mmCIF file of C-alpha atoms in Angstrom:
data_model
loop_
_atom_site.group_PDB
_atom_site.id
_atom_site.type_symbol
_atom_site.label_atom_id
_atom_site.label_comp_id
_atom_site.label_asym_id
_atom_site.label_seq_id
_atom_site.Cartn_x
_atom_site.Cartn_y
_atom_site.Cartn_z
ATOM 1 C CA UNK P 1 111.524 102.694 102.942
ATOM 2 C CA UNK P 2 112.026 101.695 99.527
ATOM 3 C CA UNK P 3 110.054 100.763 96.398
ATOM 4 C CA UNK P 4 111.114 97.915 94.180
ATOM 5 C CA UNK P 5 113.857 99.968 92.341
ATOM 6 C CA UNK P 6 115.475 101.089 95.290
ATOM 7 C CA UNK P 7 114.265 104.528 95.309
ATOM 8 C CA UNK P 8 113.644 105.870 99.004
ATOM 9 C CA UNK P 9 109.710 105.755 100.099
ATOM 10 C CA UNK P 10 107.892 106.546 103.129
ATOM 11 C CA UNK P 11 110.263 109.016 104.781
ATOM 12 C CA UNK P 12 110.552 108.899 108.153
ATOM 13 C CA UNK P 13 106.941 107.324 108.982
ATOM 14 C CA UNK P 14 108.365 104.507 107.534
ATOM 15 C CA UNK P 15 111.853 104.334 109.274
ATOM 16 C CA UNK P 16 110.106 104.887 112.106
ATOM 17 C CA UNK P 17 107.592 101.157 111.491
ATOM 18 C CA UNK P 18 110.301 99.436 110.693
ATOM 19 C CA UNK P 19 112.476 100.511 113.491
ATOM 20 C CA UNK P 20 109.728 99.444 115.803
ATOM 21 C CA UNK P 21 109.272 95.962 113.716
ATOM 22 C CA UNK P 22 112.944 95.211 114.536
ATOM 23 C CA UNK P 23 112.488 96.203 118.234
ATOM 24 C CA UNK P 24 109.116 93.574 118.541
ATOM 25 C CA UNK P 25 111.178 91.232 116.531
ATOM 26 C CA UNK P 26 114.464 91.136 119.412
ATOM 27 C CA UNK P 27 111.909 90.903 121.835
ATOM 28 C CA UNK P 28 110.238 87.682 120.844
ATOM 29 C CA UNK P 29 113.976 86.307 119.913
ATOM 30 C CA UNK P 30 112.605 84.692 116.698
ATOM 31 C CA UNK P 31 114.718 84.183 113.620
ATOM 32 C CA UNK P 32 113.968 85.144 110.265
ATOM 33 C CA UNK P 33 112.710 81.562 109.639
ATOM 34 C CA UNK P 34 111.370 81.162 112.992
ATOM 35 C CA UNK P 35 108.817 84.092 111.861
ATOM 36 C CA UNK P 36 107.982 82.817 108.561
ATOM 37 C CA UNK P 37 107.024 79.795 110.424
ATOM 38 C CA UNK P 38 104.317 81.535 112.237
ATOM 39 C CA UNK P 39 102.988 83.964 110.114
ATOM 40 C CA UNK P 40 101.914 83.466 106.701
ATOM 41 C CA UNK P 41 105.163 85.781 105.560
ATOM 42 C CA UNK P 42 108.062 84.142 104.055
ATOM 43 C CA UNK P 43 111.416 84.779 105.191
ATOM 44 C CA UNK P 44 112.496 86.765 102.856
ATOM 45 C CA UNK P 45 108.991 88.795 103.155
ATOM 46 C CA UNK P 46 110.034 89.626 106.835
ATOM 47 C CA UNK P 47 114.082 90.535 106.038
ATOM 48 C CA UNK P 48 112.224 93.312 103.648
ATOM 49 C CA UNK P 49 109.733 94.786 105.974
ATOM 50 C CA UNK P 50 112.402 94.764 109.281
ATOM 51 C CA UNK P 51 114.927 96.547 107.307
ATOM 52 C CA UNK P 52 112.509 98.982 105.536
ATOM 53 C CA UNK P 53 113.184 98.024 102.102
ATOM 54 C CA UNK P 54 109.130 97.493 101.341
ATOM 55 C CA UNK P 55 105.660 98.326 103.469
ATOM 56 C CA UNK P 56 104.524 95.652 105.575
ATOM 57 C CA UNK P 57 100.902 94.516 105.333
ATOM 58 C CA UNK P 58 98.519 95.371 107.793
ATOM 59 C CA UNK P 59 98.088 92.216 109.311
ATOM 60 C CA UNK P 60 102.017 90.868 108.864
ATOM 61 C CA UNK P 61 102.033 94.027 111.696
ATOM 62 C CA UNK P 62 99.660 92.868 114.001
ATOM 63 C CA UNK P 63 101.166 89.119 113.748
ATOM 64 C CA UNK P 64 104.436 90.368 114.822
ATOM 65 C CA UNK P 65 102.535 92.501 117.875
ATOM 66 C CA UNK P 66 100.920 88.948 118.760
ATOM 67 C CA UNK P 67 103.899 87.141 118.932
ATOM 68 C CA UNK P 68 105.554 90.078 120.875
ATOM 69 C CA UNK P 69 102.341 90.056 123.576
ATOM 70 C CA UNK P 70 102.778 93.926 122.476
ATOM 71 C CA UNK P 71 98.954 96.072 121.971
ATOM 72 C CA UNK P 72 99.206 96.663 118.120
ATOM 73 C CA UNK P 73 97.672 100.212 118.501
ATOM 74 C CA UNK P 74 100.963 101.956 118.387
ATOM 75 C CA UNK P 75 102.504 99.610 115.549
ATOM 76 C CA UNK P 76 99.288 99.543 113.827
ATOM 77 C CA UNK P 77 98.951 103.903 114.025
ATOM 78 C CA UNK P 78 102.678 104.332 112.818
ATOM 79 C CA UNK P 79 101.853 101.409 110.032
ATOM 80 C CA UNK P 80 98.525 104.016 109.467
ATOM 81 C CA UNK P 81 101.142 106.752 108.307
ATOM 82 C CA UNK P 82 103.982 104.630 106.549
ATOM 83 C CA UNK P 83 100.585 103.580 103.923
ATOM 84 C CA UNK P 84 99.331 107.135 103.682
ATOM 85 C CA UNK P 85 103.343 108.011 103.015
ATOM 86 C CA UNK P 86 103.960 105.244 100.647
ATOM 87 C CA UNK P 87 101.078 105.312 98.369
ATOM 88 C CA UNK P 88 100.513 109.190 98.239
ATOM 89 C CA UNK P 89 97.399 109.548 99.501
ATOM 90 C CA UNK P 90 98.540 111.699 102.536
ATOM 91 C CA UNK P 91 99.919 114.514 99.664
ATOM 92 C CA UNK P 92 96.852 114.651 97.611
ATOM 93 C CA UNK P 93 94.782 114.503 100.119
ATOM 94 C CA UNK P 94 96.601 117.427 101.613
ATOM 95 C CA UNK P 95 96.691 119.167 98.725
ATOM 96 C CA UNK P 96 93.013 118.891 97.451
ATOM 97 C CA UNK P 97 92.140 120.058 100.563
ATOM 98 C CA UNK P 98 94.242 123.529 100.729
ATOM 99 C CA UNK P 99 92.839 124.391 97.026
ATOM 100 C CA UNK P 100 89.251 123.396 97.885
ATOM 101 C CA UNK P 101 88.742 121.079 95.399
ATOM 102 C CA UNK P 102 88.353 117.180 94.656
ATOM 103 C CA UNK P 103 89.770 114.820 91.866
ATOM 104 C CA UNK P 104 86.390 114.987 90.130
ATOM 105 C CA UNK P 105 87.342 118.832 89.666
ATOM 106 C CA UNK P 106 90.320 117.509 87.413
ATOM 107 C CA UNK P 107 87.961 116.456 84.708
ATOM 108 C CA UNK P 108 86.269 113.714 83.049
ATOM 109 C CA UNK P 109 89.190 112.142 82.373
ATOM 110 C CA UNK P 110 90.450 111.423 85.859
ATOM 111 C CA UNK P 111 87.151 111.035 86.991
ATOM 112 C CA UNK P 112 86.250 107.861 84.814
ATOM 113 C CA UNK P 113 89.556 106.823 84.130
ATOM 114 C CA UNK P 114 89.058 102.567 84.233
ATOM 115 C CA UNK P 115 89.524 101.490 87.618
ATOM 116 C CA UNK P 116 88.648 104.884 89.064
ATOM 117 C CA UNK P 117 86.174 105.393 91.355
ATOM 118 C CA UNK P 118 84.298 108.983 91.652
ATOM 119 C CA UNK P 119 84.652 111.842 94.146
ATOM 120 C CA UNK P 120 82.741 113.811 95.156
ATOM 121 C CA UNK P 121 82.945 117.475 97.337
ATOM 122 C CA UNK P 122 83.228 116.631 101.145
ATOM 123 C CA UNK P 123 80.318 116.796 102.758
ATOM 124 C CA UNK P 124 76.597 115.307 103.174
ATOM 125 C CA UNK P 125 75.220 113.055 100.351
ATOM 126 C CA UNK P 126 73.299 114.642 97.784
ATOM 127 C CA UNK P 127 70.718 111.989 98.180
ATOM 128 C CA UNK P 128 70.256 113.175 101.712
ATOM 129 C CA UNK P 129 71.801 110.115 103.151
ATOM 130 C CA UNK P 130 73.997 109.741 106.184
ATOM 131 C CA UNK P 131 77.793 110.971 105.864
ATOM 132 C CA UNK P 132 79.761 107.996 106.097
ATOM 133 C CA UNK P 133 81.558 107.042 109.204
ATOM 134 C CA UNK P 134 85.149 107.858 109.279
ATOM 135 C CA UNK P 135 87.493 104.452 108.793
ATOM 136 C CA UNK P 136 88.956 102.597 111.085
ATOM 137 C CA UNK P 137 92.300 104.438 110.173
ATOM 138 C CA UNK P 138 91.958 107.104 112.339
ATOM 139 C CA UNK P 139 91.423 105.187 115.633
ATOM 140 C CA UNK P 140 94.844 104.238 114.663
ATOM 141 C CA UNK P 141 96.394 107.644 114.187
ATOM 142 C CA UNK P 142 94.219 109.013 117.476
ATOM 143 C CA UNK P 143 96.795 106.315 119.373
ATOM 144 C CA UNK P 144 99.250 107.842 118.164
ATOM 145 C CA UNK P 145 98.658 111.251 118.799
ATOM 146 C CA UNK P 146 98.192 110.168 122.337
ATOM 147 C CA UNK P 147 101.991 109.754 122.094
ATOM 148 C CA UNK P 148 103.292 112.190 119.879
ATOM 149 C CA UNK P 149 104.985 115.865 120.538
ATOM 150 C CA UNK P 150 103.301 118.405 119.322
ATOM 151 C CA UNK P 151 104.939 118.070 115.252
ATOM 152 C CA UNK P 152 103.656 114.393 115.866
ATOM 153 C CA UNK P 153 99.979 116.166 116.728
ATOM 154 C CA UNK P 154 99.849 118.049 113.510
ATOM 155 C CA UNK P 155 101.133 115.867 111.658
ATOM 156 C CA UNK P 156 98.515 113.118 112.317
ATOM 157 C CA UNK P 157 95.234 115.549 112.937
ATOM 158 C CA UNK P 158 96.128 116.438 108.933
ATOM 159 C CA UNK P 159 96.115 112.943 108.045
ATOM 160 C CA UNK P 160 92.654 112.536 110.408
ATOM 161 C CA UNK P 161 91.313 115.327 108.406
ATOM 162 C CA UNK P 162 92.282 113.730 105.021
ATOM 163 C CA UNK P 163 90.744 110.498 106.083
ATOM 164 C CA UNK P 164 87.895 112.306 107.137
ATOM 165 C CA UNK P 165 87.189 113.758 104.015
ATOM 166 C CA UNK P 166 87.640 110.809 101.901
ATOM 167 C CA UNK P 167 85.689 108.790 103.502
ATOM 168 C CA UNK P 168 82.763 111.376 103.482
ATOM 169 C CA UNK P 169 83.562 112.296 99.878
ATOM 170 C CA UNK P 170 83.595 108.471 98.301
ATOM 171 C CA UNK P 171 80.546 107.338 96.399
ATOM 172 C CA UNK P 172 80.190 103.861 97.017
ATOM 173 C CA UNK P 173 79.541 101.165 94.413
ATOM 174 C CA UNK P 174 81.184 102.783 91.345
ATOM 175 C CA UNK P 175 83.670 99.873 90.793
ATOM 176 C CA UNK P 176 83.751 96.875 92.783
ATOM 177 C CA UNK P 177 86.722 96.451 95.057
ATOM 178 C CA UNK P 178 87.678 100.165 94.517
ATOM 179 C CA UNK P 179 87.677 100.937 98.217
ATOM 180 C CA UNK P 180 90.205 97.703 98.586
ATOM 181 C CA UNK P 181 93.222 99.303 96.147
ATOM 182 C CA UNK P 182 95.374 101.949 97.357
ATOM 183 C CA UNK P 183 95.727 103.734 93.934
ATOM 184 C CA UNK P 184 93.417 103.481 89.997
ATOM 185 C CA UNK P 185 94.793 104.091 86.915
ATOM 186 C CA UNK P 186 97.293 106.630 86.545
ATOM 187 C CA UNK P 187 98.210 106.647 90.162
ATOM 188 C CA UNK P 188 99.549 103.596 89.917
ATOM 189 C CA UNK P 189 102.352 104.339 87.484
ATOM 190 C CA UNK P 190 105.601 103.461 89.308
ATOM 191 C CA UNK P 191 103.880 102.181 92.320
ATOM 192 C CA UNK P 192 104.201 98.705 93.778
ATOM 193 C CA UNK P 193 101.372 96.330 93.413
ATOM 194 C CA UNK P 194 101.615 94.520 96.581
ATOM 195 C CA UNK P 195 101.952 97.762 99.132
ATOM 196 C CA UNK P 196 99.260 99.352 97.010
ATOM 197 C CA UNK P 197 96.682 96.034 97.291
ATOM 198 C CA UNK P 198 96.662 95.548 93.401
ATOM 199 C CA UNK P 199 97.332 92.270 93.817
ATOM 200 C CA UNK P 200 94.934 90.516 95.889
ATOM 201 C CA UNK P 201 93.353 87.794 94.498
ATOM 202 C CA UNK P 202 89.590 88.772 93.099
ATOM 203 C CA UNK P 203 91.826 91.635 91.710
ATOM 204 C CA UNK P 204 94.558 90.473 89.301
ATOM 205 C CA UNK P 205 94.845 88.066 86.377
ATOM 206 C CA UNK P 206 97.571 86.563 85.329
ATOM 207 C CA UNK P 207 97.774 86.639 80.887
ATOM 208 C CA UNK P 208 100.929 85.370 80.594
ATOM 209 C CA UNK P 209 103.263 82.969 82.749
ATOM 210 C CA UNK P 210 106.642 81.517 81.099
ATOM 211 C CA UNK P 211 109.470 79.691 82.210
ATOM 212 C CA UNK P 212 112.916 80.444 80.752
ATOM 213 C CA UNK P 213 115.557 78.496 79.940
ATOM 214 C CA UNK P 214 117.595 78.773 82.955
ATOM 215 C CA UNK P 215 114.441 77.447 84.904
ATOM 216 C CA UNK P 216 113.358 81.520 86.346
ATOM 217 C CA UNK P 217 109.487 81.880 86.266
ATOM 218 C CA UNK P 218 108.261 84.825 84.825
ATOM 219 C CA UNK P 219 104.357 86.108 84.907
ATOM 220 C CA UNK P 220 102.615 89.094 83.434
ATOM 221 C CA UNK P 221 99.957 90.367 85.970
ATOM 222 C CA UNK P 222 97.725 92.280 85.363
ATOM 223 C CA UNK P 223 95.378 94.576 87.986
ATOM 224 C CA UNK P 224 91.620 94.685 87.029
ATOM 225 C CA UNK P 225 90.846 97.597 89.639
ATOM 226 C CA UNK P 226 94.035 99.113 89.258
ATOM 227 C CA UNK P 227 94.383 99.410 85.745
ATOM 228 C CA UNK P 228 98.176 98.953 85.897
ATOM 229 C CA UNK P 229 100.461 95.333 84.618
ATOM 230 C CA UNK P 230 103.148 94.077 86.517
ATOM 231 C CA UNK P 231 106.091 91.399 85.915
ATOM 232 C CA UNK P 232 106.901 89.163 88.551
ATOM 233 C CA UNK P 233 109.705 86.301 88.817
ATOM 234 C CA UNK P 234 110.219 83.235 90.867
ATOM 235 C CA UNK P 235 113.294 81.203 90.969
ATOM 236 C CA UNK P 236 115.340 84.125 89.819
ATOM 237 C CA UNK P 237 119.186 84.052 90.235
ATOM 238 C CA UNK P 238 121.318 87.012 91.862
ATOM 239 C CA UNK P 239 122.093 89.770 89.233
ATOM 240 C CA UNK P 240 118.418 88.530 87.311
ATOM 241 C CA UNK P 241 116.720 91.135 86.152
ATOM 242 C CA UNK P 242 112.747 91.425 84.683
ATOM 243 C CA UNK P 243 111.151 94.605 82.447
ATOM 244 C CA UNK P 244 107.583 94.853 81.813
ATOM 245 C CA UNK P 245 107.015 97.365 78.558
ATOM 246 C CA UNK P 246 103.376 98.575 78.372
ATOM 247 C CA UNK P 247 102.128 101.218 75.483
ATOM 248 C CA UNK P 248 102.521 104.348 76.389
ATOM 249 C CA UNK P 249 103.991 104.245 79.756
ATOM 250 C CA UNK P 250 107.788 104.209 81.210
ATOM 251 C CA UNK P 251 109.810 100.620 81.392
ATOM 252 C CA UNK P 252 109.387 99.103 84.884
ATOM 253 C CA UNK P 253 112.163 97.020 86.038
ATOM 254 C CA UNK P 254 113.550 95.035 89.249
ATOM 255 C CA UNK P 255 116.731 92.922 89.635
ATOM 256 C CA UNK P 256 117.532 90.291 92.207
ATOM 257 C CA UNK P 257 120.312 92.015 94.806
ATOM 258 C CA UNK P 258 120.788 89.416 97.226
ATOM 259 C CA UNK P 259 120.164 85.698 98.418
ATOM 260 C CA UNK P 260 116.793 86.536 100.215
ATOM 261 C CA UNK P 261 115.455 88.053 96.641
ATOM 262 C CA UNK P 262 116.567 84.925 94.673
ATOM 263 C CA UNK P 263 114.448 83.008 97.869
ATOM 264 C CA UNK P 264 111.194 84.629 97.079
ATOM 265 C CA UNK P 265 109.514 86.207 94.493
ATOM 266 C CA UNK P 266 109.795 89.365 93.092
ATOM 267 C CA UNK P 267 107.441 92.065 91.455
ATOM 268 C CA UNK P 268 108.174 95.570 89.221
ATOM 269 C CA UNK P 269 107.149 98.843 89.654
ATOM 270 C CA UNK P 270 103.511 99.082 87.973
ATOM 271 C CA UNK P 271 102.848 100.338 84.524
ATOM 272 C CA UNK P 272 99.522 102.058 84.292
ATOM 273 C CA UNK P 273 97.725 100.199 80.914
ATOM 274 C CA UNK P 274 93.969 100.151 79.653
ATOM 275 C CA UNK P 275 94.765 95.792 79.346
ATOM 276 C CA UNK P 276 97.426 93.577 79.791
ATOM 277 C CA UNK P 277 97.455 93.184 75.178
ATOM 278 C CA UNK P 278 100.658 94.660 74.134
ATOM 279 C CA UNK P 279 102.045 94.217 77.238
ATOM 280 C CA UNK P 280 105.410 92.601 76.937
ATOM 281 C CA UNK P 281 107.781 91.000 79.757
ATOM 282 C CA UNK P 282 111.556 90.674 79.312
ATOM 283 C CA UNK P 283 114.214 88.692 81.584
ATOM 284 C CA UNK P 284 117.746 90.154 81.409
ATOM 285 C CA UNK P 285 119.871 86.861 82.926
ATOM 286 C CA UNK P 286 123.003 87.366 85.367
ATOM 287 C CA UNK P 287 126.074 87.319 83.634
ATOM 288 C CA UNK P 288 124.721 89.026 80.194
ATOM 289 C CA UNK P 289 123.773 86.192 78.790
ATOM 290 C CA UNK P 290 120.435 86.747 75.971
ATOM 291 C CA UNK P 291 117.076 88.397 77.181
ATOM 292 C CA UNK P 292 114.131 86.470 76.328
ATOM 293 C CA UNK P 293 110.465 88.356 75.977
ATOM 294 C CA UNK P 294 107.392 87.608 76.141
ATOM 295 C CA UNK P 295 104.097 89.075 75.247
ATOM 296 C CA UNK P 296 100.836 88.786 76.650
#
């Protein structure tokens, strides 16, 4: 699957969602438009997630299962291990566990980072308390298993046992819609906001919104979990292309490629930021004409 610049993500957990998306989709004989329709997706939304060009939400999976009269445990399981894939929780996870060690062991820095909640060691509460239950994720990846080889098995009893662990690890409370985000802070950098829940909408403000002189909307957005601004741009023509510039961290770019991009909206890459101030947004127009910026 692939972020917002094009650059491969999600390996073969997501190949293998999307494949099945495209299978549920000949099967109810709907069009592109047909789907957008019934489900709160826009066309353009469902050309991405059936071809594996961006993660499908949650729920855009289960819609399509609905409309299919297909059980969305196996969708839902293989949609389970496309997030853990695409965000990188699966790899840390993974690899905090084989050194013994949480993020809070990285230091104070990580650990109270804005936007970041703390972790603590698996195990029991401190306080005494009862361990958390495990989250719904891994009745999702237990239906799977019930299908997989034996590589399949592995593969999803290590992402059981990351789940596991986070979810007995995770103090609760430390910052409000924490557990809702898929990355804080740093993480973020390079990420996209939607697949990674930045964007939802107690979560995000939006500082700046412009419209240029061709008529493309541009907005700065700005994650208040996350930690991480965003451009994003409506009405945008093929061969458009919008930068967001934050302090201290790496351009973020995307460029309309094709009719169904110029249909919808599109968002960069994240740039992890302390606030959206400084923050500047640039369109690049088809056909070289002058970049207008804007700053927030």
């Amino acid at each position: 699957m692939s972020g917002p610049g094009g650059a491969p993500r999600g390996g073969v957990e997501s190949s293998r969602l999307a494949a099945g998306l495209r299978e549920l989709r000949a099967r109810t004989g709907l069009s592109l438009a047909a789907l957008a329709a019934r489900t709160p997706y826009s066309k353009s939304s469902w050309e991405r997630y059936l071809n594996g060009k961006k993660l499908p939400p949650r729920d855009a999976v289960e819609a399509l299962c609905r409309l299919a009269g297909e059980p969305a445990g196996r969708l839902v399981a293989l949609w389970e291990l496309a997030d853990a894939a695409w965000s990188g929780r699966g790899r840390s996870g993974a690899v905090q566990a084989r050194d013994g060690r949480s993020a809070a062991d990285d230091g104070p820095e990580r650990a109270t980072a804005p936007g970041t909640a703390v972790v603590a060691a698996a195990g029991p509460p401190a306080d005494g308390g009862a361990t958390p239950r495990p989250t719904r994720r891994l009745a999702g990846l237990a239906g799977l298993a019930a299908g997989a080889g034996a590589g399949g098995v592995a593969l999803v009893a290590a992402l059981a046992l990351w789940t596991a662990v986070g979810a007995g690890g995770l103090v609760t409370g430390a910052v409000p819609g924490a557990e809702m985000t898929g990355c804080r802070a740093r993480a973020c950098d390079g990420k996209d906001p939607e697949s990674m829940r930045c964007d939802l909408p107690d979560l995000v403000r939006t500082p700046l919104e412009r419209t240029a002189a061709r008529g493309e909307r541009v907005q700065l957005r700005y994650g208040t979990v996350c930690g991480a601004a965003w451009g994003r741009l409506r009405d945008g023509r093929i061969g458009d292309r919008v930068e967001v510039v934050a302090p201290g961290a790496a351009p973020r770019s995307v460029r309309v490629l094709d009719r169904f991009d110029a249909e919808d909206s599109l968002v960069t890459p994240m740039a992890a930021v302390r606030g959206p101030e400084g923050v500047r947004l640039c369109l690049y127009p088809a056909g070289g004409g002058a970049r207008e910026c804007f700053s927030a």
